[in-house]
């Protein structure tokens, strides 16, 4: 058995692990549960690269389709899909705004491509911080400088409350950067996908079918719906399981992380924007979940992924 790979070879196929024969100190949950052929520590590099490429291309095609469809055609499609007539107009506007978020899939794609071509994680982190600092600075100028505010290229998709404060894009950039800085690459990429696709699912399903099945209102002020939260959880769980499809007992860690991401979107704990808290907290949850299911020898524990992040970030 080998140890967890580090440095520029971190995404090469992980060594096969043997039976879990000894438990860590003060740990009672460890037991023999997997054979050598069943256990892998990470998805393969080839699988991750292909997955991110297909996901990003699919998102781009959806974005193009939505932008090309006329408003009347979009409303007719929504009506045919079962959206109530009194919700069609709001849902169409929300789709037009939210679909732009699919561009966020470029973040894990570019990150994986850079790693594939053997760029160090520290280099990728520096790029992320550069974009975040520049983006937040430009957004602050938008808020405080009238000329920039009048000529802001994306002002049509800003929410009313974002016109006089930092927009979601700035928080998104910060959340992605923190996840990439603090966590192992595959964990960070998965949490970013949770944010992009999970949050979009919650918004669109909630807007389309909210309180149609369950009339109970949830979230602060009862502004969110059970349908939207269930949609986000299922979206995160499905994508998480497919990303870690090569990992034994992936369902446990993915379930925990999907639940954490959903609750974070629902309640925004500590008043922190969910574009920051979702990737960070779901990354913590993924790491914790895999630590509970991987073999118990300390050199193989996913908790040591933090050591990898510190050494390479």
Tab-separated table of C-alpha atoms in Angstrom:
chain	number	residue	atom	x	y	z
A	1	UNK	CA	0.000	0.000	0.000
A	2	UNK	CA	1.191	3.537	-0.742
A	3	UNK	CA	0.506	6.950	0.704
A	4	UNK	CA	-1.628	9.708	-0.719
A	5	UNK	CA	0.067	11.259	-3.788
A	6	UNK	CA	1.182	14.880	-3.565
A	7	UNK	CA	2.582	17.644	-5.759
A	8	UNK	CA	2.111	17.594	-9.494
A	9	UNK	CA	1.343	13.863	-9.492
A	10	UNK	CA	-1.597	14.257	-7.133
A	11	UNK	CA	-4.137	13.256	-9.774
A	12	UNK	CA	-2.450	10.139	-11.052
A	13	UNK	CA	-4.139	6.904	-10.149
A	14	UNK	CA	-4.005	6.393	-6.415
A	15	UNK	CA	-2.342	3.224	-5.113
A	16	UNK	CA	-4.654	0.362	-4.197
A	17	UNK	CA	-5.287	-0.046	-0.501
A	18	UNK	CA	-5.306	-3.217	1.569
A	19	UNK	CA	-7.693	-4.307	4.301
A	20	UNK	CA	-8.235	-1.988	7.224
A	21	UNK	CA	-6.445	-3.989	9.885
A	22	UNK	CA	-5.764	-1.505	12.672
A	23	UNK	CA	-7.739	1.413	14.060
A	24	UNK	CA	-6.550	4.909	14.870
A	25	UNK	CA	-6.359	5.875	18.528
A	26	UNK	CA	-9.727	6.608	20.144
A	27	UNK	CA	-11.596	5.440	17.031
A	28	UNK	CA	-14.334	2.842	17.278
A	29	UNK	CA	-15.954	2.895	13.854
A	30	UNK	CA	-13.116	1.200	11.927
A	31	UNK	CA	-13.634	-2.330	10.696
A	32	UNK	CA	-12.746	-4.595	7.815
A	33	UNK	CA	-15.189	-3.668	5.079
A	34	UNK	CA	-13.384	-3.503	1.738
A	35	UNK	CA	-10.999	-5.555	-0.349
A	36	UNK	CA	-7.992	-4.255	-2.224
A	37	UNK	CA	-9.853	-4.267	-5.537
A	38	UNK	CA	-12.807	-2.304	-4.142
A	39	UNK	CA	-10.999	0.706	-2.729
A	40	UNK	CA	-9.735	3.769	-4.556
A	41	UNK	CA	-8.841	7.058	-2.944
A	42	UNK	CA	-9.660	9.381	-5.843
A	43	UNK	CA	-11.263	9.459	-9.275
A	44	UNK	CA	-8.669	9.012	-12.006
A	45	UNK	CA	-7.219	12.049	-13.733
A	46	UNK	CA	-8.556	10.948	-17.123
A	47	UNK	CA	-12.065	10.517	-15.739
A	48	UNK	CA	-12.066	13.925	-14.033
A	49	UNK	CA	-10.801	15.730	-17.114
A	50	UNK	CA	-13.410	14.114	-19.356
A	51	UNK	CA	-16.157	14.738	-16.797
A	52	UNK	CA	-15.365	18.447	-16.472
A	53	UNK	CA	-15.139	18.904	-20.242
A	54	UNK	CA	-18.505	17.227	-20.879
A	55	UNK	CA	-20.162	19.133	-18.023
A	56	UNK	CA	-18.852	22.505	-19.207
A	57	UNK	CA	-19.829	21.875	-22.838
A	58	UNK	CA	-23.326	20.803	-21.785
A	59	UNK	CA	-23.684	23.944	-19.679
A	60	UNK	CA	-22.524	26.089	-22.602
A	61	UNK	CA	-25.062	24.493	-24.949
A	62	UNK	CA	-27.862	25.106	-22.439
A	63	UNK	CA	-26.756	28.726	-22.079
A	64	UNK	CA	-26.785	29.220	-25.850
A	65	UNK	CA	-30.196	27.563	-26.161
A	66	UNK	CA	-31.753	29.775	-23.498
A	67	UNK	CA	-30.290	32.926	-25.050
A	68	UNK	CA	-31.552	31.967	-28.496
A	69	UNK	CA	-35.095	31.054	-27.470
A	70	UNK	CA	-37.603	33.897	-27.752
A	71	UNK	CA	-39.435	34.950	-24.602
A	72	UNK	CA	-42.822	33.778	-25.839
A	73	UNK	CA	-41.390	30.387	-26.799
A	74	UNK	CA	-39.731	30.060	-23.390
A	75	UNK	CA	-43.001	30.821	-21.608
A	76	UNK	CA	-44.815	28.269	-23.731
A	77	UNK	CA	-42.176	25.639	-22.906
A	78	UNK	CA	-42.531	26.369	-19.191
A	79	UNK	CA	-46.294	26.150	-19.392
A	80	UNK	CA	-46.057	22.811	-21.198
A	81	UNK	CA	-43.645	21.597	-18.485
A	82	UNK	CA	-46.336	22.107	-15.850
A	83	UNK	CA	-45.380	25.503	-14.423
A	84	UNK	CA	-48.457	27.339	-13.139
A	85	UNK	CA	-49.566	30.211	-15.355
A	86	UNK	CA	-49.101	32.770	-12.579
A	87	UNK	CA	-45.458	31.645	-12.212
A	88	UNK	CA	-44.437	31.435	-15.858
A	89	UNK	CA	-43.316	35.052	-16.272
A	90	UNK	CA	-41.230	35.103	-13.067
A	91	UNK	CA	-39.725	31.712	-13.872
A	92	UNK	CA	-38.713	32.850	-17.362
A	93	UNK	CA	-36.957	35.905	-15.911
A	94	UNK	CA	-35.225	33.754	-13.289
A	95	UNK	CA	-33.985	31.325	-15.942
A	96	UNK	CA	-32.573	34.192	-17.987
A	97	UNK	CA	-30.714	35.451	-14.930
A	98	UNK	CA	-29.638	32.130	-13.437
A	99	UNK	CA	-28.509	30.430	-16.620
A	100	UNK	CA	-25.598	32.857	-16.784
A	101	UNK	CA	-24.310	31.113	-13.651
A	102	UNK	CA	-23.478	28.100	-15.816
A	103	UNK	CA	-20.361	30.044	-16.800
A	104	UNK	CA	-19.165	29.135	-13.306
A	105	UNK	CA	-18.551	25.599	-14.608
A	106	UNK	CA	-15.503	27.037	-16.358
A	107	UNK	CA	-13.784	27.302	-12.964
A	108	UNK	CA	-13.488	23.549	-12.229
A	109	UNK	CA	-12.848	22.885	-15.929
A	110	UNK	CA	-9.910	25.287	-16.161
A	111	UNK	CA	-8.598	24.119	-12.778
A	112	UNK	CA	-8.612	20.482	-13.889
A	113	UNK	CA	-7.012	21.290	-17.247
A	114	UNK	CA	-4.187	23.180	-15.533
A	115	UNK	CA	-3.605	20.249	-13.178
A	116	UNK	CA	-3.756	17.857	-16.118
A	117	UNK	CA	-0.894	19.737	-17.765
A	118	UNK	CA	1.103	19.528	-14.519
A	119	UNK	CA	0.720	23.085	-13.255
A	120	UNK	CA	1.131	23.212	-9.491
A	121	UNK	CA	-1.844	23.803	-7.225
A	122	UNK	CA	-0.084	26.875	-5.801
A	123	UNK	CA	0.030	28.393	-9.288
A	124	UNK	CA	-3.715	27.821	-9.746
A	125	UNK	CA	-4.390	29.381	-6.347
A	126	UNK	CA	-2.445	32.505	-7.258
A	127	UNK	CA	-4.474	32.876	-10.459
A	128	UNK	CA	-7.716	32.560	-8.460
A	129	UNK	CA	-6.678	35.175	-5.931
A	130	UNK	CA	-5.651	37.535	-8.747
A	131	UNK	CA	-9.045	37.238	-10.440
A	132	UNK	CA	-10.856	37.593	-7.113
A	133	UNK	CA	-8.978	40.743	-6.105
A	134	UNK	CA	-9.400	42.354	-9.529
A	135	UNK	CA	-13.075	41.365	-9.718
A	136	UNK	CA	-13.953	42.607	-6.237
A	137	UNK	CA	-12.103	45.864	-6.869
A	138	UNK	CA	-14.047	46.429	-10.097
A	139	UNK	CA	-17.298	45.606	-8.293
A	140	UNK	CA	-16.519	48.120	-5.558
A	141	UNK	CA	-15.943	50.742	-8.247
A	142	UNK	CA	-19.351	49.843	-9.692
A	143	UNK	CA	-20.982	50.424	-6.331
A	144	UNK	CA	-19.256	53.715	-5.527
A	145	UNK	CA	-18.465	55.330	-8.917
A	146	UNK	CA	-21.544	56.502	-10.901
A	147	UNK	CA	-19.778	56.340	-14.278
A	148	UNK	CA	-18.814	52.684	-13.759
A	149	UNK	CA	-22.291	51.909	-12.440
A	150	UNK	CA	-23.968	53.361	-15.543
A	151	UNK	CA	-21.693	51.447	-17.914
A	152	UNK	CA	-21.474	48.145	-16.052
A	153	UNK	CA	-21.780	45.422	-18.751
A	154	UNK	CA	-23.798	42.937	-16.654
A	155	UNK	CA	-26.181	45.322	-14.913
A	156	UNK	CA	-29.203	43.712	-16.595
A	157	UNK	CA	-28.806	40.514	-14.529
A	158	UNK	CA	-28.188	42.213	-11.183
A	159	UNK	CA	-30.792	41.794	-8.483
A	160	UNK	CA	-32.277	44.986	-7.084
A	161	UNK	CA	-30.402	44.575	-3.800
A	162	UNK	CA	-27.100	44.050	-5.657
A	163	UNK	CA	-27.195	47.433	-7.344
A	164	UNK	CA	-25.791	49.132	-4.256
A	165	UNK	CA	-23.588	46.362	-2.835
A	166	UNK	CA	-21.191	43.683	-4.010
A	167	UNK	CA	-22.846	41.330	-6.465
A	168	UNK	CA	-23.014	37.553	-6.243
A	169	UNK	CA	-20.155	37.190	-8.724
A	170	UNK	CA	-17.680	38.693	-6.273
A	171	UNK	CA	-18.764	36.320	-3.515
A	172	UNK	CA	-18.713	33.425	-5.984
A	173	UNK	CA	-15.130	34.203	-6.914
A	174	UNK	CA	-14.127	34.417	-3.245
A	175	UNK	CA	-15.874	31.143	-2.389
A	176	UNK	CA	-14.201	29.284	-5.254
A	177	UNK	CA	-10.818	30.709	-4.348
A	178	UNK	CA	-11.112	29.672	-0.691
A	179	UNK	CA	-12.170	26.143	-1.668
A	180	UNK	CA	-9.262	25.831	-4.099
A	181	UNK	CA	-6.840	27.249	-1.538
A	182	UNK	CA	-7.907	25.085	1.406
A	183	UNK	CA	-8.955	21.722	-0.020
A	184	UNK	CA	-7.812	18.956	-2.271
A	185	UNK	CA	-8.555	19.699	-5.967
A	186	UNK	CA	-11.273	17.089	-6.533
A	187	UNK	CA	-13.065	18.166	-3.347
A	188	UNK	CA	-12.866	21.847	-4.318
A	189	UNK	CA	-14.135	21.159	-7.838
A	190	UNK	CA	-17.064	19.124	-6.522
A	191	UNK	CA	-18.070	21.833	-4.056
A	192	UNK	CA	-17.989	24.455	-6.821
A	193	UNK	CA	-20.280	22.264	-8.923
A	194	UNK	CA	-22.595	22.004	-5.908
A	195	UNK	CA	-22.681	25.786	-5.784
A	196	UNK	CA	-23.249	26.351	-9.512
A	197	UNK	CA	-25.744	23.591	-10.295
A	198	UNK	CA	-27.250	23.019	-6.859
A	199	UNK	CA	-28.013	26.668	-6.171
A	200	UNK	CA	-29.405	27.097	-9.687
A	201	UNK	CA	-31.633	24.038	-9.234
A	202	UNK	CA	-32.962	25.357	-5.933
A	203	UNK	CA	-33.819	28.719	-7.466
A	204	UNK	CA	-35.434	27.431	-10.662
A	205	UNK	CA	-37.375	24.546	-9.106
A	206	UNK	CA	-38.469	26.737	-6.216
A	207	UNK	CA	-39.591	29.474	-8.573
A	208	UNK	CA	-41.388	27.023	-10.878
A	209	UNK	CA	-42.992	24.573	-8.463
A	210	UNK	CA	-42.505	26.074	-5.003
A	211	UNK	CA	-45.402	25.292	-2.618
A	212	UNK	CA	-47.184	23.354	-5.345
A	213	UNK	CA	-46.656	20.030	-3.567
A	214	UNK	CA	-45.735	21.116	-0.045
A	215	UNK	CA	-47.291	24.345	1.186
A	216	UNK	CA	-44.849	24.716	4.079
A	217	UNK	CA	-42.578	27.741	3.797
A	218	UNK	CA	-38.945	27.325	4.849
A	219	UNK	CA	-35.862	29.460	5.275
A	220	UNK	CA	-35.547	32.918	6.828
A	221	UNK	CA	-38.852	34.720	6.505
A	222	UNK	CA	-40.418	31.718	4.784
A	223	UNK	CA	-39.096	32.913	1.428
A	224	UNK	CA	-37.941	29.497	0.190
A	225	UNK	CA	-39.689	26.258	-0.645
A	226	UNK	CA	-39.326	22.586	0.205
A	227	UNK	CA	-39.431	21.725	-3.504
A	228	UNK	CA	-36.445	23.958	-4.242
A	229	UNK	CA	-34.408	22.539	-1.362
A	230	UNK	CA	-35.193	18.942	-2.346
A	231	UNK	CA	-34.220	19.773	-5.925
A	232	UNK	CA	-30.874	21.171	-4.793
A	233	UNK	CA	-30.139	18.177	-2.575
A	234	UNK	CA	-30.894	15.684	-5.346
A	235	UNK	CA	-28.848	17.673	-7.858
A	236	UNK	CA	-25.811	17.789	-5.541
A	237	UNK	CA	-26.161	14.131	-4.601
A	238	UNK	CA	-26.362	12.928	-8.213
A	239	UNK	CA	-23.427	14.988	-9.420
A	240	UNK	CA	-21.366	14.135	-6.331
A	241	UNK	CA	-21.936	10.399	-6.795
A	242	UNK	CA	-20.991	10.560	-10.466
A	243	UNK	CA	-17.816	12.543	-9.795
A	244	UNK	CA	-16.744	10.043	-7.122
A	245	UNK	CA	-18.182	7.055	-8.987
A	246	UNK	CA	-14.818	5.279	-8.766
A	247	UNK	CA	-14.606	5.723	-4.985
A	248	UNK	CA	-15.874	3.022	-2.632
A	249	UNK	CA	-18.708	4.051	-0.261
A	250	UNK	CA	-18.929	7.467	-1.906
A	251	UNK	CA	-22.623	7.764	-1.027
A	252	UNK	CA	-21.954	8.535	2.636
A	253	UNK	CA	-19.656	11.510	2.076
A	254	UNK	CA	-21.704	12.833	-0.840
A	255	UNK	CA	-24.947	12.569	1.149
A	256	UNK	CA	-23.470	14.560	4.051
A	257	UNK	CA	-21.983	17.207	1.751
A	258	UNK	CA	-25.213	17.530	-0.277
A	259	UNK	CA	-27.207	17.987	2.913
A	260	UNK	CA	-24.775	20.609	4.222
A	261	UNK	CA	-24.846	22.485	0.908
A	262	UNK	CA	-28.664	22.450	0.875
A	263	UNK	CA	-29.010	23.667	4.468
A	264	UNK	CA	-26.391	26.352	3.844
A	265	UNK	CA	-28.312	27.643	0.821
A	266	UNK	CA	-31.535	27.504	2.818
A	267	UNK	CA	-30.442	29.350	5.965
A	268	UNK	CA	-27.175	31.182	5.093
A	269	UNK	CA	-25.614	30.555	8.530
A	270	UNK	CA	-23.824	33.441	10.288
A	271	UNK	CA	-25.181	35.799	7.613
A	272	UNK	CA	-22.397	34.791	5.219
A	273	UNK	CA	-23.301	34.914	1.533
A	274	UNK	CA	-23.980	31.359	0.346
A	275	UNK	CA	-21.661	31.824	-2.629
A	276	UNK	CA	-18.862	31.764	-0.065
A	277	UNK	CA	-20.243	29.360	2.527
A	278	UNK	CA	-21.514	26.587	0.212
A	279	UNK	CA	-18.164	25.652	-1.384
A	280	UNK	CA	-16.254	25.956	1.897
A	281	UNK	CA	-18.703	24.049	4.120
A	282	UNK	CA	-19.478	21.348	1.549
A	283	UNK	CA	-15.728	20.819	1.065
A	284	UNK	CA	-15.368	20.334	4.821
A	285	UNK	CA	-18.279	17.888	4.734
A	286	UNK	CA	-16.828	15.874	1.830
A	287	UNK	CA	-13.462	15.603	3.537
A	288	UNK	CA	-15.052	14.581	6.837
A	289	UNK	CA	-17.310	12.038	5.116
A	290	UNK	CA	-14.502	10.337	3.253
A	291	UNK	CA	-12.412	10.300	6.415
A	292	UNK	CA	-15.149	8.216	8.023
A	293	UNK	CA	-15.299	5.662	5.218
A	294	UNK	CA	-11.711	5.282	4.055
A	295	UNK	CA	-9.443	2.702	5.725
A	296	UNK	CA	-8.344	3.841	9.130
A	297	UNK	CA	-4.578	3.963	8.851
A	298	UNK	CA	-3.438	7.581	9.447
A	299	UNK	CA	-1.319	7.806	6.282
A	300	UNK	CA	-4.414	7.092	4.219
A	301	UNK	CA	-6.843	9.426	5.947
A	302	UNK	CA	-8.423	12.161	3.797
A	303	UNK	CA	-7.843	14.522	6.707
A	304	UNK	CA	-4.260	14.615	5.466
A	305	UNK	CA	-5.587	16.312	2.336
A	306	UNK	CA	-5.326	19.491	4.423
A	307	UNK	CA	-1.601	18.810	4.664
A	308	UNK	CA	-1.534	18.480	0.894
A	309	UNK	CA	-3.353	21.784	0.520
A	310	UNK	CA	-0.986	23.586	2.883
A	311	UNK	CA	2.089	22.130	1.221
A	312	UNK	CA	0.982	23.000	-2.285
A	313	UNK	CA	-1.111	26.133	-1.820
